[in-house]
CSV table of C-alpha atoms in Angstrom, one decimal:
chain,number,residue,atom,x,y,z
A,1,MET,CA,-17.7,10.8,-10.3
A,2,THR,CA,-16.8,7.1,-10.2
A,3,PRO,CA,-19.6,5.1,-11.7
A,4,ASN,CA,-20.5,1.5,-10.8
A,5,LYS,CA,-18.3,1.3,-7.7
A,6,THR,CA,-19.7,0.0,-4.4
A,7,VAL,CA,-18.5,0.7,-0.8
A,8,PHE,CA,-19.7,-1.2,2.2
A,9,ILE,CA,-19.4,0.7,5.5
A,10,THR,CA,-20.0,-0.6,9.0
A,11,GLY,CA,-20.9,1.7,11.9
A,12,ALA,CA,-22.2,4.3,9.4
A,13,SER,CA,-24.9,6.0,11.3
A,14,ARG,CA,-22.8,8.7,12.9
A,15,GLY,CA,-19.4,10.1,13.5
A,16,ILE,CA,-16.5,8.9,11.3
A,17,GLY,CA,-18.7,6.3,9.5
A,18,ARG,CA,-21.3,8.9,8.5
A,19,ALA,CA,-18.6,11.3,7.3
A,20,ILE,CA,-16.9,8.6,5.2
A,21,ALA,CA,-20.3,7.6,3.7
A,22,ILE,CA,-21.0,11.1,2.6
A,23,ARG,CA,-17.6,11.5,1.0
A,24,PHE,CA,-18.0,8.2,-1.0
A,25,ALA,CA,-21.5,9.4,-2.0
A,26,ALA,CA,-20.0,12.6,-3.3
A,27,ALA,CA,-17.6,10.6,-5.3
A,28,GLY,CA,-20.4,8.7,-7.0
A,29,TYR,CA,-20.2,5.4,-5.2
A,30,GLN,CA,-23.1,3.1,-4.6
A,31,LEU,CA,-23.4,2.6,-0.8
A,32,ALA,CA,-24.3,-0.2,1.6
A,33,LEU,CA,-24.4,1.1,5.1
A,34,CYS,CA,-25.0,-0.7,8.4
A,35,CYS,CA,-25.2,0.1,12.1
A,36,ARG,CA,-26.1,-1.9,15.2
A,37,GLN,CA,-29.1,0.1,16.5
A,38,ASN,CA,-29.4,3.7,15.3
A,39,THR,CA,-31.9,2.9,12.6
A,40,GLN,CA,-33.4,6.4,12.4
A,41,LEU,CA,-30.0,8.0,12.0
A,42,LEU,CA,-29.2,5.6,9.3
A,43,GLU,CA,-32.5,6.1,7.5
A,44,ASP,CA,-31.9,9.9,7.6
A,45,LEU,CA,-28.5,9.4,6.1
A,46,GLN,CA,-29.9,7.2,3.4
A,47,GLN,CA,-32.4,9.9,2.4
A,48,LEU,CA,-29.7,12.6,2.4
A,49,ILE,CA,-27.4,10.5,0.2
A,50,ILE,CA,-30.2,9.7,-2.3
A,51,SER,CA,-31.6,13.2,-2.5
A,52,GLN,CA,-28.4,15.2,-2.5
A,53,TYR,CA,-25.9,12.9,-4.3
A,54,HIS,CA,-28.4,10.9,-6.4
A,55,THR,CA,-26.7,7.6,-5.9
A,56,ASP,CA,-28.1,4.2,-4.7
A,57,CYS,CA,-27.9,3.4,-1.0
A,58,LEU,CA,-28.8,0.3,0.9
A,59,ILE,CA,-29.0,0.3,4.7
A,60,PHE,CA,-29.0,-2.5,7.3
A,61,THR,CA,-29.4,-2.7,11.0
A,62,GLY,CA,-27.6,-5.6,12.7
A,63,ASP,CA,-24.7,-6.8,14.7
A,64,THR,CA,-21.5,-7.0,12.6
A,65,GLY,CA,-20.0,-9.2,15.3
A,66,ASP,CA,-22.5,-11.9,14.4
A,67,TYR,CA,-21.2,-13.7,11.3
A,68,HIS,CA,-24.6,-14.8,10.1
A,69,GLN,CA,-26.2,-11.4,10.4
A,70,LEU,CA,-23.3,-9.8,8.5
A,71,GLU,CA,-23.5,-12.6,5.9
A,72,THR,CA,-27.0,-11.6,5.1
A,73,MET,CA,-26.1,-7.9,4.8
A,74,ILE,CA,-23.2,-8.6,2.4
A,75,SER,CA,-25.1,-11.1,0.4
A,76,GLU,CA,-27.9,-8.6,-0.2
A,77,THR,CA,-25.4,-6.0,-1.1
A,78,ILE,CA,-23.8,-8.2,-3.7
A,79,ALA,CA,-27.2,-9.3,-5.0
A,80,ARG,CA,-28.1,-5.6,-5.5
A,81,PHE,CA,-24.8,-4.1,-6.7
A,82,HIS,CA,-23.0,-7.3,-8.0
A,83,HIS,CA,-19.7,-6.5,-6.2
A,84,ILE,CA,-18.1,-4.7,-3.3
A,85,ASP,CA,-15.1,-2.6,-4.3
A,86,VAL,CA,-14.3,-0.9,-1.0
A,87,LEU,CA,-14.9,-2.3,2.5
A,88,VAL,CA,-14.7,0.2,5.4
A,89,ASN,CA,-14.7,-1.5,8.8
A,90,ASN,CA,-15.7,1.3,11.2
A,91,ALA,CA,-18.1,-0.3,13.7
A,92,GLY,CA,-16.8,0.1,17.2
A,93,ILE,CA,-18.1,0.3,20.8
A,94,SER,CA,-16.3,0.8,24.1
A,95,TYR,CA,-16.5,-0.1,27.8
A,96,ILE,CA,-15.3,2.3,30.4
A,97,GLY,CA,-14.3,0.7,33.8
A,98,LEU,CA,-11.9,-1.5,35.6
A,99,LEU,CA,-11.1,-4.9,34.2
A,100,THR,CA,-12.1,-6.4,37.6
A,101,ASP,CA,-15.6,-4.9,37.2
A,102,MET,CA,-16.0,-6.2,33.6
A,103,SER,CA,-18.0,-9.3,33.0
A,104,PRO,CA,-17.0,-11.9,30.4
A,105,ASP,CA,-20.0,-11.0,28.4
A,106,ASP,CA,-18.9,-7.3,28.3
A,107,TRP,CA,-15.4,-8.4,27.2
A,108,GLN,CA,-16.8,-10.6,24.4
A,109,ARG,CA,-19.2,-7.9,23.2
A,110,ILE,CA,-16.4,-5.3,22.8
A,111,VAL,CA,-14.0,-7.7,21.1
A,112,ASN,CA,-16.8,-9.0,18.8
A,113,THR,CA,-17.7,-5.5,17.6
A,114,ASN,CA,-14.3,-4.0,17.3
A,115,LEU,CA,-12.2,-7.0,16.0
A,116,THR,CA,-14.3,-10.1,15.2
A,117,SER,CA,-16.6,-8.0,13.0
A,118,VAL,CA,-13.5,-7.2,10.8
A,119,PHE,CA,-12.8,-10.9,10.4
A,120,ASN,CA,-16.4,-11.5,9.5
A,121,SER,CA,-16.6,-8.7,6.9
A,122,CYS,CA,-13.3,-9.6,5.3
A,123,ARG,CA,-14.1,-13.3,5.2
A,124,LEU,CA,-17.4,-12.5,3.4
A,125,ALA,CA,-16.4,-9.7,1.1
A,126,VAL,CA,-12.8,-10.6,0.0
A,127,PRO,CA,-13.6,-13.7,-2.2
A,128,GLY,CA,-15.3,-11.3,-4.6
A,129,MET,CA,-12.3,-9.0,-4.6
A,130,VAL,CA,-10.0,-11.9,-5.2
A,131,HIS,CA,-12.1,-12.9,-8.2
A,132,GLU,CA,-12.0,-9.4,-9.5
A,133,HIS,CA,-8.3,-9.1,-8.7
A,134,SER,CA,-9.0,-5.7,-7.2
A,135,GLY,CA,-10.3,-4.2,-3.9
A,136,LYS,CA,-9.6,-1.9,-1.0
A,137,ILE,CA,-10.1,-2.4,2.7
A,138,ILE,CA,-9.9,0.4,5.2
A,139,ASN,CA,-10.0,-0.5,8.9
A,140,ILE,CA,-10.7,2.3,11.4
A,141,SER,CA,-8.6,1.5,14.4
A,142,SER,CA,-7.8,4.0,17.2
A,143,ILE,CA,-4.9,5.8,18.9
A,144,HIS,CA,-5.7,3.2,21.6
A,145,ALA,CA,-4.1,0.6,19.3
A,146,PHE,CA,-0.8,2.1,20.5
A,147,VAL,CA,-1.4,3.7,23.9
A,148,SER,CA,-3.9,3.5,26.8
A,149,ARG,CA,-5.3,6.6,28.4
A,150,LEU,CA,-4.4,7.7,31.9
A,151,GLY,CA,-7.3,7.5,34.2
A,152,TYR,CA,-9.6,6.1,31.5
A,153,ASN,CA,-9.8,2.3,31.6
A,154,THR,CA,-10.9,0.8,28.3
A,155,ASN,CA,-9.0,-2.5,28.4
A,156,ALA,CA,-11.1,-4.5,26.0
A,157,TYR,CA,-11.3,-1.7,23.5
A,158,CYS,CA,-7.5,-1.2,23.6
A,159,ALA,CA,-6.9,-5.0,23.2
A,160,ALA,CA,-9.3,-5.2,20.3
A,161,LYS,CA,-7.9,-2.1,18.5
A,162,GLY,CA,-4.4,-3.4,19.0
A,163,GLY,CA,-5.4,-6.7,17.5
A,164,LEU,CA,-7.0,-4.9,14.6
A,165,LEU,CA,-3.7,-3.1,13.9
A,166,MET,CA,-1.9,-6.4,13.5
A,167,LEU,CA,-4.7,-8.0,11.6
A,168,THR,CA,-4.5,-5.1,9.2
A,169,LYS,CA,-0.8,-5.6,8.7
A,170,SER,CA,-1.2,-9.4,8.3
A,171,LEU,CA,-4.0,-9.1,5.8
A,172,ALA,CA,-2.2,-6.5,3.7
A,173,GLN,CA,0.7,-8.9,3.0
A,174,GLU,CA,-1.7,-11.9,2.5
A,175,TRP,CA,-3.8,-10.2,-0.2
A,176,ALA,CA,-1.3,-7.9,-1.9
A,177,LYS,CA,-0.9,-10.5,-4.6
A,178,TYR,CA,-4.6,-10.1,-5.5
A,179,ASN,CA,-4.2,-6.3,-5.9
A,180,ILE,CA,-6.1,-5.8,-2.7
A,181,THR,CA,-4.9,-3.1,-0.4
A,182,VAL,CA,-5.5,-3.2,3.3
A,183,ASN,CA,-4.9,0.0,5.3
A,184,GLY,CA,-5.7,1.2,8.9
A,185,ILE,CA,-6.5,4.6,10.2
A,186,ALA,CA,-6.0,5.3,13.9
A,187,PRO,CA,-7.7,8.5,14.9
A,188,GLY,CA,-7.2,10.3,18.1
A,189,TYR,CA,-10.0,12.2,19.9
A,190,PHE,CA,-12.1,14.7,18.1
A,191,PRO,CA,-15.5,16.4,18.8
A,192,SER,CA,-18.5,14.2,17.9
A,193,LYS,CA,-21.8,13.1,19.6
A,194,LEU,CA,-20.0,10.0,20.8
A,195,THR,CA,-17.1,11.8,22.5
A,196,GLY,CA,-18.8,15.1,23.4
A,197,ALA,CA,-19.7,14.1,26.9
A,198,TYR,CA,-16.1,13.8,28.0
A,199,ILE,CA,-13.9,15.5,25.4
A,200,ASP,CA,-15.1,19.1,26.2
A,201,THR,CA,-14.2,19.0,29.9
A,202,PRO,CA,-11.4,20.4,32.0
A,203,ALA,CA,-10.4,16.8,33.0
A,204,PHE,CA,-9.8,15.8,29.4
A,205,LYS,CA,-7.8,19.0,28.8
A,206,LYS,CA,-5.6,18.1,31.7
A,207,VAL,CA,-5.0,14.6,30.4
A,208,CYS,CA,-3.9,16.0,27.0
A,209,GLU,CA,-1.6,18.5,28.8
A,210,ASP,CA,-0.1,15.7,31.0
A,211,TYR,CA,0.6,13.6,27.9
A,212,SER,CA,2.3,16.5,26.1
A,213,PRO,CA,6.0,17.1,27.0
A,214,MET,CA,5.4,20.8,26.7
A,215,GLY,CA,2.0,20.8,28.3
Protein backbone atom coordinates (compact mmCIF):
# COMPACT_ATOMS: atom_id res chain seq x y z
CA MET A 1 0.00 0.00 0.00
CA THR A 2 1.10 3.57 -0.76
CA PRO A 3 -0.43 5.89 1.86
CA ASN A 4 -1.16 9.58 1.33
CA LYS A 5 -0.79 9.53 -2.45
CA THR A 6 -3.45 10.97 -4.74
CA VAL A 7 -4.25 10.22 -8.37
CA PHE A 8 -6.57 12.29 -10.57
CA ILE A 9 -8.02 10.34 -13.51
CA THR A 10 -10.12 11.77 -16.34
CA GLY A 11 -12.53 9.61 -18.35
CA ALA A 12 -12.71 7.17 -15.43
CA SER A 13 -16.25 5.80 -15.68
CA ARG A 14 -15.50 2.86 -18.00
CA GLY A 15 -12.91 1.07 -20.12
CA ILE A 16 -9.26 1.96 -19.62
CA GLY A 17 -9.98 4.73 -17.11
CA ARG A 18 -12.02 2.45 -14.87
CA ALA A 19 -9.36 -0.28 -14.95
CA ILE A 20 -6.63 2.24 -14.09
CA ALA A 21 -8.70 3.60 -11.20
CA ILE A 22 -9.16 0.14 -9.71
CA ARG A 23 -5.43 -0.60 -9.93
CA PHE A 24 -4.55 2.65 -8.17
CA ALA A 25 -7.16 1.93 -5.51
CA ALA A 26 -5.64 -1.51 -4.96
CA ALA A 27 -2.28 0.20 -4.44
CA GLY A 28 -3.77 2.39 -1.71
CA TYR A 29 -4.04 5.70 -3.53
CA GLN A 30 -6.68 8.31 -2.78
CA LEU A 31 -8.63 8.91 -5.97
CA ALA A 32 -10.33 11.78 -7.75
CA LEU A 33 -12.25 10.55 -10.78
CA CYS A 34 -14.18 12.42 -13.42
CA CYS A 35 -16.21 11.72 -16.53
CA ARG A 36 -18.29 13.77 -18.92
CA GLN A 37 -21.73 12.23 -18.51
CA ASN A 38 -21.76 8.65 -17.16
CA THR A 39 -22.63 9.71 -13.62
CA GLN A 40 -24.21 6.42 -12.56
CA LEU A 41 -21.23 4.38 -13.75
CA LEU A 42 -18.90 6.71 -11.87
CA GLU A 43 -20.98 6.49 -8.69
CA ASP A 44 -20.94 2.68 -8.94
CA LEU A 45 -17.17 2.74 -9.30
CA GLN A 46 -16.82 5.07 -6.31
CA GLN A 47 -18.83 2.69 -4.14
CA LEU A 48 -16.78 -0.28 -5.33
CA ILE A 49 -13.51 1.48 -4.51
CA ILE A 50 -14.62 2.63 -1.06
CA SER A 51 -16.15 -0.70 -0.05
CA GLN A 52 -13.56 -3.05 -1.52
CA TYR A 53 -10.32 -1.08 -1.24
CA HIS A 54 -11.16 1.15 1.74
CA THR A 55 -9.65 4.29 0.27
CA ASP A 56 -11.08 7.76 -0.23
CA CYS A 57 -12.59 8.55 -3.63
CA LEU A 58 -13.95 11.82 -4.99
CA ILE A 59 -16.00 11.89 -8.20
CA PHE A 60 -16.92 14.68 -10.60
CA THR A 61 -19.07 14.94 -13.70
CA GLY A 62 -18.01 17.61 -16.15
CA ASP A 63 -16.30 18.54 -19.39
CA THR A 64 -12.51 18.31 -19.09
CA GLY A 65 -12.24 20.31 -22.32
CA ASP A 66 -13.69 23.28 -20.42
CA TYR A 67 -10.89 24.92 -18.43
CA HIS A 68 -13.14 26.39 -15.76
CA GLN A 69 -15.03 23.16 -15.12
CA LEU A 70 -11.78 21.26 -14.73
CA GLU A 71 -10.37 24.02 -12.54
CA THR A 72 -13.21 23.42 -10.09
CA MET A 73 -12.60 19.66 -10.06
CA ILE A 74 -8.87 19.98 -9.44
CA SER A 75 -9.31 22.74 -6.84
CA GLU A 76 -11.74 20.56 -4.89
CA THR A 77 -9.37 17.60 -5.16
CA ILE A 78 -6.47 19.63 -3.76
CA ALA A 79 -8.69 21.05 -1.02
CA ARG A 80 -9.58 17.48 0.02
CA PHE A 81 -6.28 15.67 -0.46
CA HIS A 82 -3.81 18.63 -0.41
CA HIS A 83 -1.90 17.47 -3.50
CA ILE A 84 -2.07 15.48 -6.74
CA ASP A 85 0.80 13.03 -7.14
CA VAL A 86 -0.30 11.32 -10.35
CA LEU A 87 -2.37 12.75 -13.20
CA VAL A 88 -3.89 10.31 -15.72
CA ASN A 89 -5.32 11.99 -18.81
CA ASN A 90 -7.64 9.36 -20.24
CA ALA A 91 -10.74 11.30 -21.38
CA GLY A 92 -11.46 10.73 -25.05
CA ILE A 93 -14.26 10.73 -27.59
CA SER A 94 -14.34 10.12 -31.31
CA TYR A 95 -16.25 11.05 -34.46
CA ILE A 96 -16.68 8.56 -37.26
CA GLY A 97 -17.28 10.03 -40.70
CA LEU A 98 -15.85 11.91 -43.62
CA LEU A 99 -14.14 15.22 -42.95
CA THR A 100 -16.49 16.91 -45.41
CA ASP A 101 -19.46 15.76 -43.32
CA MET A 102 -17.96 17.05 -40.09
CA SER A 103 -19.07 20.38 -38.69
CA PRO A 104 -16.64 22.87 -37.13
CA ASP A 105 -18.40 22.27 -33.80
CA ASP A 106 -17.82 18.50 -34.10
CA TRP A 107 -14.13 19.11 -34.84
CA GLN A 108 -13.73 21.43 -31.87
CA ARG A 109 -15.52 19.03 -29.52
CA ILE A 110 -13.19 16.16 -30.42
CA VAL A 111 -10.03 18.27 -30.16
CA ASN A 112 -11.18 19.82 -26.88
CA THR A 113 -11.81 16.48 -25.20
CA ASN A 114 -8.79 14.58 -26.53
CA LEU A 115 -6.12 17.30 -26.56
CA THR A 116 -7.16 20.59 -24.98
CA SER A 117 -8.28 18.75 -21.86
CA VAL A 118 -4.67 17.61 -21.35
CA PHE A 119 -3.44 21.19 -21.56
CA ASN A 120 -6.13 22.12 -19.04
CA SER A 121 -5.31 19.41 -16.51
CA CYS A 122 -1.55 19.85 -16.76
CA ARG A 123 -1.83 23.62 -16.50
CA LEU A 124 -3.88 23.23 -13.32
CA ALA A 125 -2.16 20.28 -11.61
CA VAL A 126 1.51 20.78 -12.42
CA PRO A 127 2.21 23.89 -10.29
CA GLY A 128 1.67 21.75 -7.20
CA MET A 129 3.97 19.07 -8.59
CA VAL A 130 6.65 21.67 -9.30
CA HIS A 131 6.33 22.90 -5.72
CA GLU A 132 6.72 19.34 -4.40
CA HIS A 133 9.48 18.62 -6.95
CA SER A 134 7.73 15.35 -7.73
CA GLY A 135 4.93 14.10 -9.96
CA LYS A 136 3.88 11.69 -12.66
CA ILE A 137 1.69 12.37 -15.68
CA ILE A 138 0.32 9.55 -17.83
CA ASN A 139 -1.37 10.48 -21.10
CA ILE A 140 -3.54 7.85 -22.76
CA SER A 141 -3.06 8.35 -26.48
CA SER A 142 -3.94 5.80 -29.18
CA ILE A 143 -2.53 3.75 -31.99
CA HIS A 144 -4.18 6.47 -34.09
CA ALA A 145 -1.45 8.85 -32.99
CA PHE A 146 0.69 6.90 -35.48
CA VAL A 147 -1.66 5.44 -38.11
CA SER A 148 -5.15 5.94 -39.48
CA ARG A 149 -7.49 3.04 -40.03
CA LEU A 150 -8.48 1.92 -43.51
CA GLY A 151 -12.17 2.51 -44.13
CA TYR A 152 -12.73 4.07 -40.72
CA ASN A 153 -12.53 7.85 -40.87
CA THR A 154 -11.65 9.44 -37.54
CA ASN A 155 -9.76 12.49 -38.75
CA ALA A 156 -10.22 14.76 -35.74
CA TYR A 157 -9.44 11.92 -33.33
CA CYS A 158 -6.25 11.04 -35.21
CA ALA A 159 -5.19 14.70 -35.30
CA ALA A 160 -5.83 15.16 -31.58
CA LYS A 161 -4.04 11.96 -30.57
CA GLY A 162 -1.09 12.83 -32.81
CA GLY A 163 -0.96 16.21 -31.11
CA LEU A 164 -1.10 14.52 -27.71
CA LEU A 165 1.91 12.37 -28.64
CA MET A 166 4.05 15.44 -29.34
CA LEU A 167 2.66 17.35 -26.36
CA THR A 168 3.70 14.44 -24.15
CA LYS A 169 7.25 14.49 -25.54
CA SER A 170 7.50 18.26 -25.20
CA LEU A 171 6.24 18.35 -21.62
CA ALA A 172 8.54 15.49 -20.62
CA GLN A 173 11.60 17.55 -21.45
CA GLU A 174 10.12 20.75 -20.02
CA TRP A 175 9.37 19.29 -16.59
CA ALA A 176 12.12 16.71 -16.13
CA LYS A 177 14.14 19.24 -14.09
CA TYR A 178 11.32 19.25 -11.52
CA ASN A 179 11.43 15.46 -11.16
CA ILE A 180 8.12 15.19 -13.03
CA THR A 181 7.83 12.36 -15.53
CA VAL A 182 5.43 12.57 -18.49
CA ASN A 183 4.66 9.39 -20.36
CA GLY A 184 2.19 8.33 -23.04
CA ILE A 185 0.46 5.02 -23.65
CA ALA A 186 -0.94 4.35 -27.12
CA PRO A 187 -3.30 1.34 -26.96
CA GLY A 188 -4.62 -0.50 -29.94
CA TYR A 189 -8.12 -1.99 -30.07
CA PHE A 190 -9.32 -4.32 -27.34
CA PRO A 191 -12.76 -5.54 -26.25
CA SER A 192 -14.77 -3.07 -24.17
CA LYS A 193 -18.27 -1.60 -24.09
CA LEU A 194 -16.97 1.33 -26.12
CA THR A 195 -15.47 -0.77 -28.93
CA GLY A 196 -17.67 -3.86 -28.76
CA ALA A 197 -20.07 -2.71 -31.46
CA TYR A 198 -17.44 -2.87 -34.18
CA ILE A 199 -14.44 -4.82 -32.88
CA ASP A 200 -16.24 -8.18 -32.83
CA THR A 201 -17.23 -8.18 -36.49
CA PRO A 202 -16.01 -9.87 -39.67
CA ALA A 203 -15.27 -6.43 -41.14
CA PHE A 204 -12.91 -5.56 -38.28
CA LYS A 205 -11.19 -8.95 -38.57
CA LYS A 206 -10.60 -8.31 -42.26
CA VAL A 207 -9.09 -4.88 -41.55
CA CYS A 208 -6.66 -6.49 -39.08
CA GLU A 209 -5.74 -9.13 -41.64
CA ASP A 210 -5.25 -6.52 -44.37
CA TYR A 211 -2.87 -4.54 -42.15
CA SER A 212 -0.83 -7.63 -41.26
CA PRO A 213 1.84 -8.67 -43.79
CA MET A 214 1.12 -12.33 -43.01
CA GLY A 215 -2.67 -11.90 -42.84
